């Protein structure tokens, strides 16, 4: 009989505590005036989260939050990440969000043809990332849009970008055409980086890759201005005309002075440029020059090419370029 009385008393006490929780009462309440980001570090316990909520002024009682969680929470673990707290949320809503809600994701885009030095600058400019980052090898980053969480390290994000490139290259190499002019993944990245810089039109990548492949097969100089510029600026814009002595400099990047591929990539090529190199357009063209519309005109012979060059120079004179 005495045991039964104790059990009834315990049930009554729990019921009264639950009622107090739902009513706010001695267990505190939520206090969010406007939408506010709230970050839960990895490995945080429920107690640590409750204390953090109280210290930042989002709830009035950490102990009340913990009691509410014990009585009415689902028991699911707390997620790490960034969450949005809103004025409409009570403590139960906060708990549900931390256990099962969507973590806020941020995004950074690395465009096709962005050199590694600018990749680093873009990562360093993201204020919600943390830490320093090492300069990645040129051609090792896969251009794409990547998501990240507030507080993630820049190096961790860069590592993901490089892992994505390695995975894509492995898959793409397995499906390469027998007509490709490159003999290794490394050569594919180098040639794709040139294709990426030589044309800004996606529809021209295959044709430019075809021309470059034709030249490579017969040992003809690739003659790409972008390879002349790269050792001078490491991929940043030159901001002026290329000088004659720079065109003639026989450094291992300058394809206007050496035959074959340069010693390494000159930017980070995207999927389409890599695919174009691994399956180039079949063409008999060996030359191309700008046509004034943002694209290029292609030619089979040097005579045809020289005529196209004269047209381009005339266009530049007429338009003050």
Coordinates of N, CA and C in Angstrom, one line a residue, residues 18-199:
X18 N 5.4 18.3 -16.0 CA 5.1 18.4 -17.4 C 4.2 19.6 -17.7
X19 N 3.2 19.8 -16.8 CA 2.3 20.9 -17.0 C 3.1 22.2 -16.9
X20 N 4.1 22.2 -16.0 CA 4.9 23.4 -15.8 C 5.7 23.7 -17.0
X21 N 6.3 22.6 -17.6 CA 7.1 22.7 -18.8 C 6.3 23.3 -19.9
X22 N 5.1 22.8 -20.2 CA 4.3 23.3 -21.3 C 3.8 24.7 -21.1
X23 N 3.7 25.0 -19.8 CA 3.2 26.4 -19.5 C 4.3 27.4 -19.5
X24 N 5.6 27.0 -19.6 CA 6.7 27.9 -19.4 C 7.1 27.9 -18.0
X25 N 6.4 28.6 -17.2 CA 6.6 28.6 -15.7 C 8.0 28.6 -15.3
X26 N 8.2 27.9 -14.2 CA 9.6 27.9 -13.5 C 10.6 27.3 -14.4
X27 N 10.2 26.6 -15.5 CA 11.2 26.0 -16.4 C 11.7 26.9 -17.5
X28 N 11.2 28.2 -17.5 CA 11.7 29.1 -18.5 C 11.0 29.1 -19.8
X29 N 11.4 30.0 -20.7 CA 10.7 30.1 -22.0 C 11.8 30.6 -23.0
X30 N 11.3 30.5 -24.3 CA 12.2 30.9 -25.4 C 12.1 32.5 -25.5
X31 N 13.2 33.1 -25.9 CA 13.2 34.5 -26.1 C 14.1 34.9 -27.3
X32 N 13.5 34.8 -28.5 CA 14.1 35.1 -29.7 C 13.4 36.3 -30.4
X33 N 14.1 37.4 -30.5 CA 13.4 38.6 -31.0 C 13.4 38.7 -32.5
X34 N 14.3 38.1 -33.2 CA 14.4 38.1 -34.6 C 15.1 36.9 -35.1
X35 N 15.0 36.5 -36.4 CA 15.7 35.3 -36.9 C 17.2 35.4 -36.6
X36 N 17.7 34.4 -35.9 CA 19.1 34.4 -35.5 C 19.8 33.1 -35.8
X37 N 21.0 33.1 -36.3 CA 21.7 31.9 -36.5 C 22.2 31.3 -35.1
X38 N 22.1 30.0 -35.0 CA 22.6 29.4 -33.8 C 23.5 28.2 -34.2
X39 N 24.7 28.1 -33.7 CA 25.7 27.1 -34.2 C 25.9 26.1 -33.1
X40 N 25.8 24.8 -33.4 CA 26.1 23.8 -32.5 C 27.4 23.1 -32.9
X41 N 28.4 23.3 -32.2 CA 29.7 22.6 -32.6 C 29.6 21.1 -32.6
X42 N 30.4 20.5 -33.4 CA 30.5 19.0 -33.4 C 30.8 18.5 -32.0
X43 N 30.1 17.4 -31.7 CA 30.4 16.7 -30.4 C 29.7 17.4 -29.2
X44 N 28.8 18.4 -29.4 CA 28.1 19.0 -28.3 C 27.1 18.1 -27.7
X45 N 27.0 18.2 -26.4 CA 26.0 17.4 -25.6 C 24.7 18.3 -25.5
X46 N 23.6 17.7 -25.2 CA 22.4 18.4 -25.0 C 22.6 19.5 -23.9
X47 N 23.3 19.1 -22.8 CA 23.5 20.1 -21.7 C 24.3 21.3 -22.2
X48 N 25.4 21.0 -23.1 CA 26.2 22.1 -23.6 C 25.3 23.0 -24.5
X49 N 24.4 22.4 -25.3 CA 23.5 23.2 -26.1 C 22.6 24.1 -25.3
X50 N 22.0 23.5 -24.2 CA 21.1 24.2 -23.4 C 21.9 25.4 -22.7
X51 N 23.1 25.2 -22.2 CA 23.9 26.3 -21.6 C 24.2 27.3 -22.7
X52 N 24.5 26.9 -23.9 CA 24.8 27.9 -24.9 C 23.6 28.7 -25.3
X53 N 22.4 28.1 -25.3 CA 21.1 28.8 -25.6 C 20.9 29.9 -24.5
X54 N 21.1 29.5 -23.3 CA 20.9 30.4 -22.2 C 21.9 31.6 -22.2
X55 N 23.2 31.2 -22.4 CA 24.2 32.3 -22.4 C 24.0 33.3 -23.5
X56 N 23.4 32.8 -24.7 CA 23.2 33.7 -25.8 C 21.8 34.4 -25.7
X57 N 21.1 34.1 -24.6 CA 19.8 34.8 -24.4 C 18.6 34.3 -25.2
X58 N 18.7 33.1 -25.7 CA 17.6 32.5 -26.5 C 16.6 31.8 -25.7
X59 N 17.0 31.4 -24.5 CA 16.1 30.8 -23.5 C 16.4 31.4 -22.1
X60 N 15.4 31.3 -21.3 CA 15.6 31.9 -19.9 C 16.2 30.9 -18.9
X61 N 16.1 29.6 -19.2 CA 16.6 28.6 -18.3 C 17.1 27.4 -19.0
X62 N 18.4 27.1 -18.8 CA 19.0 25.9 -19.4 C 18.4 24.7 -18.7
X63 N 18.2 24.8 -17.4 CA 17.7 23.6 -16.7 C 16.3 23.3 -17.1
X64 N 15.5 24.4 -17.4 CA 14.2 24.1 -17.8 C 14.1 23.5 -19.2
X65 N 15.0 23.9 -20.1 CA 15.2 23.3 -21.4 C 15.5 21.8 -21.3
X66 N 16.4 21.5 -20.4 CA 16.9 20.1 -20.2 C 15.7 19.3 -19.7
X67 N 15.0 19.8 -18.7 CA 13.9 19.1 -18.2 C 12.8 18.8 -19.2
X68 N 12.5 19.9 -20.0 CA 11.5 19.7 -21.1 C 12.0 18.6 -22.1
X69 N 13.3 18.7 -22.4 CA 13.8 17.7 -23.3 C 13.7 16.2 -22.8
X70 N 13.9 16.1 -21.4 CA 13.8 14.8 -20.8 C 12.4 14.3 -20.8
X71 N 11.4 15.2 -20.6 CA 10.0 14.8 -20.5 C 9.3 14.6 -21.8
X72 N 9.6 15.5 -22.8 CA 8.8 15.4 -24.0 C 9.7 15.2 -25.3
X73 N 11.0 15.2 -25.1 CA 11.9 15.1 -26.3 C 11.8 13.7 -26.9
X74 N 12.3 13.6 -28.1 CA 12.2 12.3 -28.8 C 13.3 11.3 -28.5
X75 N 14.4 11.9 -27.9 CA 15.6 11.0 -27.6 C 16.6 10.9 -28.7
X76 N 16.2 11.6 -29.9 CA 17.2 11.6 -31.0 C 18.4 12.4 -30.7
X77 N 19.5 12.1 -31.2 CA 20.7 12.9 -30.9 C 20.7 14.3 -31.5
X78 N 21.4 15.2 -30.9 CA 21.5 16.6 -31.4 C 22.5 16.6 -32.6
X79 N 22.1 17.4 -33.6 CA 22.9 17.5 -34.8 C 23.9 18.7 -34.6
X80 N 25.1 18.5 -35.2 CA 26.0 19.7 -35.2 C 25.7 20.5 -36.5
X81 N 26.0 21.8 -36.4 CA 25.7 22.7 -37.6 C 25.1 24.0 -37.2
X82 N 24.6 24.7 -38.2 CA 24.0 26.0 -38.0 C 22.5 25.9 -38.2
X83 N 21.7 26.5 -37.3 CA 20.3 26.5 -37.3 C 19.7 27.9 -37.3
X84 N 18.6 28.1 -37.8 CA 17.9 29.4 -37.7 C 16.9 29.4 -36.6
X85 N 17.0 30.3 -35.6 CA 16.1 30.4 -34.5 C 15.2 31.6 -34.9
X86 N 13.8 31.4 -34.8 CA 12.9 32.5 -35.1 C 12.0 32.8 -33.9
X87 N 11.4 34.0 -33.9 CA 10.5 34.4 -32.8 C 9.4 33.5 -32.6
X88 N 9.0 32.8 -33.6 CA 7.8 31.9 -33.5 C 8.1 30.6 -32.8
X89 N 9.4 30.3 -32.5 CA 9.8 29.0 -31.9 C 9.7 29.1 -30.4
X90 N 9.1 28.0 -29.8 CA 9.2 27.8 -28.4 C 10.4 26.8 -28.2
X91 N 10.6 26.4 -26.9 CA 11.7 25.5 -26.6 C 11.5 24.1 -27.3
X92 N 10.3 23.7 -27.4 CA 10.0 22.4 -28.0 C 10.4 22.4 -29.5
X93 N 10.1 23.5 -30.2 CA 10.4 23.7 -31.6 C 11.9 23.7 -31.8
X94 N 12.6 24.4 -30.8 CA 14.1 24.4 -30.9 C 14.7 23.0 -30.8
X95 N 14.2 22.2 -29.9 CA 14.7 20.9 -29.7 C 14.4 20.0 -30.9
X96 N 13.2 20.1 -31.5 CA 12.9 19.4 -32.7 C 13.9 19.8 -33.8
X97 N 14.1 21.1 -34.0 CA 15.0 21.6 -35.0 C 16.4 21.0 -34.9
X98 N 16.9 21.0 -33.6 CA 18.3 20.5 -33.4 C 18.4 19.0 -33.6
X99 N 17.3 18.3 -33.4 CA 17.3 16.9 -33.5 C 17.0 16.4 -34.9
X100 N 16.1 17.1 -35.6 CA 15.6 16.5 -36.9 C 15.5 17.6 -38.0
X101 N 15.8 18.9 -37.7 CA 15.7 19.9 -38.7 C 16.8 20.0 -39.7
X102 N 16.7 20.9 -40.6 CA 17.7 21.1 -41.7 C 18.8 22.0 -41.2
X103 N 20.0 21.6 -41.3 CA 21.2 22.4 -41.0 C 21.3 23.4 -42.1
X104 N 21.6 24.7 -41.8 CA 21.7 25.7 -42.8 C 23.0 25.4 -43.6
X105 N 22.9 25.4 -44.9 CA 24.1 25.2 -45.8 C 24.4 26.5 -46.5
X106 N 25.7 26.7 -46.6 CA 26.2 27.9 -47.4 C 26.9 27.3 -48.7
X107 N 27.1 28.2 -49.7 CA 27.6 27.7 -50.9 C 28.8 28.6 -51.4
X108 N 29.7 28.0 -52.1 CA 30.8 28.7 -52.7 C 31.0 28.1 -54.1
X109 N 31.1 28.9 -55.1 CA 31.2 28.4 -56.5 C 32.6 28.7 -57.0
X110 N 33.2 27.6 -57.6 CA 34.5 27.7 -58.3 C 34.2 27.6 -59.8
X111 N 34.3 28.6 -60.6 CA 33.9 28.5 -62.0 C 34.9 27.8 -62.8
X112 N 34.5 27.3 -63.9 CA 35.4 26.6 -64.8 C 36.6 27.5 -65.3
X113 N 37.8 27.0 -65.2 CA 38.9 27.8 -65.6 C 39.4 28.8 -64.6
X114 N 39.1 28.6 -63.3 CA 39.6 29.5 -62.3 C 41.0 28.9 -61.8
X115 N 42.0 29.6 -61.9 CA 43.3 29.1 -61.5 C 43.4 29.0 -60.0
X116 N 44.3 28.2 -59.5 CA 44.4 27.8 -58.1 C 44.6 29.0 -57.2
X117 N 45.4 30.0 -57.7 CA 45.7 31.2 -56.8 C 44.4 31.9 -56.6
X118 N 43.5 31.9 -57.5 CA 42.2 32.6 -57.3 C 41.2 31.7 -56.5
X119 N 41.4 30.4 -56.6 CA 40.6 29.5 -55.7 C 40.9 29.8 -54.2
X120 N 42.1 30.0 -53.9 CA 42.5 30.3 -52.6 C 41.9 31.7 -52.2
X121 N 42.0 32.6 -53.0 CA 41.5 34.0 -52.7 C 40.0 33.9 -52.5
X122 N 39.3 33.1 -53.2 CA 37.8 32.9 -53.0 C 37.5 32.3 -51.7
X123 N 38.2 31.2 -51.4 CA 38.0 30.6 -50.1 C 38.3 31.5 -48.9
X124 N 39.4 32.3 -49.0 CA 39.8 33.2 -48.0 C 38.8 34.3 -47.8
X125 N 38.1 34.6 -48.9 CA 37.1 35.7 -48.8 C 35.8 35.2 -48.1
X126 N 35.6 33.9 -48.0 CA 34.4 33.4 -47.3 C 34.5 33.5 -45.8
X127 N 33.9 34.5 -45.2 CA 34.1 34.8 -43.8 C 33.6 33.7 -42.9
X128 N 32.6 32.9 -43.4 CA 32.1 31.9 -42.5 C 32.9 30.6 -42.5
X129 N 33.9 30.5 -43.3 CA 34.9 29.4 -43.2 C 36.0 29.8 -42.3
X130 N 36.8 28.8 -41.8 CA 37.8 29.1 -40.8 C 39.2 28.6 -41.3
X131 N 40.2 29.1 -40.7 CA 41.6 28.6 -40.9 C 42.2 29.1 -42.2
X132 N 43.5 28.7 -42.4 CA 44.2 29.0 -43.6 C 44.0 27.8 -44.6
X133 N 44.6 28.0 -45.8 CA 44.5 27.0 -46.8 C 45.8 27.0 -47.6
X134 N 46.2 25.8 -48.0 CA 47.4 25.7 -48.8 C 47.1 25.9 -50.3
X135 N 48.0 26.4 -51.0 CA 47.8 26.6 -52.5 C 47.7 25.2 -53.1
X136 N 46.6 24.9 -53.7 CA 46.5 23.5 -54.4 C 47.3 23.5 -55.7
X137 N 47.7 22.3 -56.1 CA 48.3 22.1 -57.4 C 47.3 22.6 -58.5
X138 N 47.9 23.2 -59.5 CA 47.0 23.6 -60.6 C 46.4 22.4 -61.2
X139 N 45.1 22.5 -61.5 CA 44.4 21.4 -62.2 C 43.9 20.3 -61.2
X140 N 44.1 20.5 -59.9 CA 43.6 19.5 -59.0 C 42.3 19.8 -58.4
X141 N 41.7 20.9 -58.7 CA 40.4 21.3 -58.1 C 39.3 21.2 -59.2
X142 N 38.2 20.6 -58.9 CA 37.1 20.4 -59.8 C 36.1 21.6 -59.7
X143 N 36.0 22.4 -60.7 CA 35.1 23.6 -60.7 C 33.7 23.1 -60.5
X144 N 33.0 23.7 -59.5 CA 31.6 23.3 -59.2 C 31.1 24.2 -58.1
X145 N 29.9 24.0 -57.7 CA 29.3 24.7 -56.5 C 29.3 23.8 -55.4
X146 N 29.9 24.2 -54.3 CA 30.1 23.3 -53.1 C 29.4 23.9 -51.9
X147 N 28.7 23.1 -51.1 CA 28.1 23.6 -49.9 C 29.0 23.4 -48.7
X148 N 28.8 24.2 -47.7 CA 29.6 24.1 -46.5 C 28.8 24.7 -45.3
X149 N 29.2 24.3 -44.1 CA 28.6 24.8 -42.9 C 29.4 25.9 -42.3
X150 N 28.8 26.8 -41.6 CA 29.5 27.9 -40.9 C 30.5 27.2 -40.0
X151 N 31.7 27.7 -40.0 CA 32.8 27.2 -39.2 C 33.6 26.1 -39.8
X152 N 33.2 25.6 -40.9 CA 34.0 24.5 -41.5 C 35.3 25.1 -42.0
X153 N 36.4 24.3 -41.9 CA 37.7 24.8 -42.3 C 37.8 24.9 -43.8
X154 N 38.6 25.9 -44.2 CA 38.8 26.1 -45.6 C 39.6 24.9 -46.2
X155 N 40.5 24.4 -45.5 CA 41.3 23.3 -46.0 C 40.4 22.0 -46.2
X156 N 39.4 21.8 -45.3 CA 38.5 20.7 -45.4 C 37.7 20.8 -46.7
X157 N 37.2 22.0 -47.0 CA 36.4 22.3 -48.2 C 37.3 22.1 -49.4
X158 N 38.5 22.6 -49.4 CA 39.4 22.4 -50.5 C 39.7 20.9 -50.7
X159 N 39.9 20.2 -49.7 CA 40.1 18.8 -49.8 C 39.0 18.1 -50.5
X160 N 37.8 18.5 -50.2 CA 36.6 17.9 -50.9 C 36.6 18.3 -52.4
X161 N 37.0 19.5 -52.7 CA 37.1 19.9 -54.1 C 38.1 19.1 -54.9
X162 N 39.2 18.8 -54.2 CA 40.3 18.0 -54.9 C 39.9 16.5 -55.0
X163 N 39.2 16.0 -54.0 CA 38.7 14.6 -54.0 C 37.7 14.5 -55.2
X164 N 36.8 15.5 -55.4 CA 35.9 15.5 -56.4 C 36.5 15.4 -57.8
X165 N 37.6 16.2 -58.0 CA 38.4 16.1 -59.2 C 39.0 14.8 -59.5
X166 N 39.6 14.2 -58.4 CA 40.2 12.9 -58.6 C 39.2 11.8 -59.0
X167 N 38.0 11.9 -58.3 CA 37.0 10.9 -58.6 C 36.5 11.1 -60.1
X168 N 36.3 12.4 -60.5 CA 35.8 12.6 -61.8 C 36.8 12.1 -62.9
X169 N 38.0 12.4 -62.7 CA 39.1 12.0 -63.6 C 39.2 10.5 -63.8
X170 N 39.1 9.8 -62.7 CA 39.1 8.4 -62.7 C 38.0 7.8 -63.6
X171 N 36.8 8.4 -63.3 CA 35.6 7.9 -64.1 C 35.7 8.3 -65.6
X172 N 36.1 9.5 -65.9 CA 36.2 10.0 -67.2 C 37.3 9.3 -68.0
X173 N 38.4 9.0 -67.4 CA 39.5 8.3 -68.1 C 39.1 6.9 -68.6
X174 N 38.2 6.3 -67.8 CA 37.8 4.9 -68.2 C 36.9 4.9 -69.4
X175 N 36.3 6.0 -69.7 CA 35.3 6.1 -70.8 C 35.9 6.9 -72.0
X176 N 37.2 7.2 -72.0 CA 37.9 8.0 -73.0 C 37.7 7.3 -74.4
X177 N 37.8 8.2 -75.4 CA 37.7 7.7 -76.8 C 39.1 7.2 -77.2
X178 N 39.2 6.3 -78.1 CA 40.5 5.9 -78.6 C 41.1 6.9 -79.5
X179 N 40.3 8.0 -79.9 CA 40.8 9.1 -80.7 C 41.5 10.2 -79.9
X180 N 41.5 10.0 -78.5 CA 42.1 11.1 -77.7 C 43.6 11.1 -78.0
X181 N 44.2 12.3 -78.0 CA 45.6 12.5 -78.3 C 46.5 12.4 -77.0
X182 N 45.9 12.3 -75.9 CA 46.7 12.2 -74.6 C 46.9 10.8 -74.2
X183 N 48.0 10.6 -73.4 CA 48.3 9.3 -73.0 C 48.1 9.0 -71.5
X184 N 47.7 10.0 -70.8 CA 47.5 9.8 -69.3 C 46.5 10.8 -68.8
X185 N 46.1 10.6 -67.6 CA 45.2 11.5 -66.9 C 45.8 12.9 -66.8
X186 N 47.1 12.9 -66.4 CA 47.9 14.1 -66.2 C 47.9 14.9 -67.5
X187 N 48.1 14.3 -68.6 CA 48.2 15.0 -69.9 C 46.8 15.5 -70.3
X188 N 45.7 14.7 -69.9 CA 44.4 15.2 -70.2 C 44.0 16.5 -69.4
X189 N 44.5 16.6 -68.2 CA 44.2 17.8 -67.4 C 45.0 18.9 -68.0
X190 N 46.2 18.7 -68.4 CA 47.0 19.8 -69.0 C 46.4 20.4 -70.2
X191 N 46.0 19.4 -71.2 CA 45.4 19.9 -72.4 C 44.0 20.5 -72.2
X192 N 43.3 19.9 -71.3 CA 41.9 20.5 -71.0 C 42.0 21.9 -70.4
X193 N 43.1 22.1 -69.6 CA 43.3 23.5 -69.0 C 43.5 24.5 -70.1
X194 N 44.2 24.1 -71.2 CA 44.5 25.0 -72.3 C 43.2 25.2 -73.1
X195 N 42.4 24.2 -73.3 CA 41.1 24.3 -74.0 C 40.2 25.3 -73.2
X196 N 40.2 25.1 -71.9 CA 39.4 26.0 -71.0 C 39.7 27.5 -71.2
X197 N 41.0 27.8 -71.3 CA 41.4 29.1 -71.4 C 41.3 29.7 -72.9
X198 N 41.3 28.8 -73.8 CA 41.4 29.3 -75.2 C 40.0 29.7 -75.8
X199 N 38.9 29.2 -75.2 CA 37.6 29.6 -75.6 C 36.7 29.8 -74.4

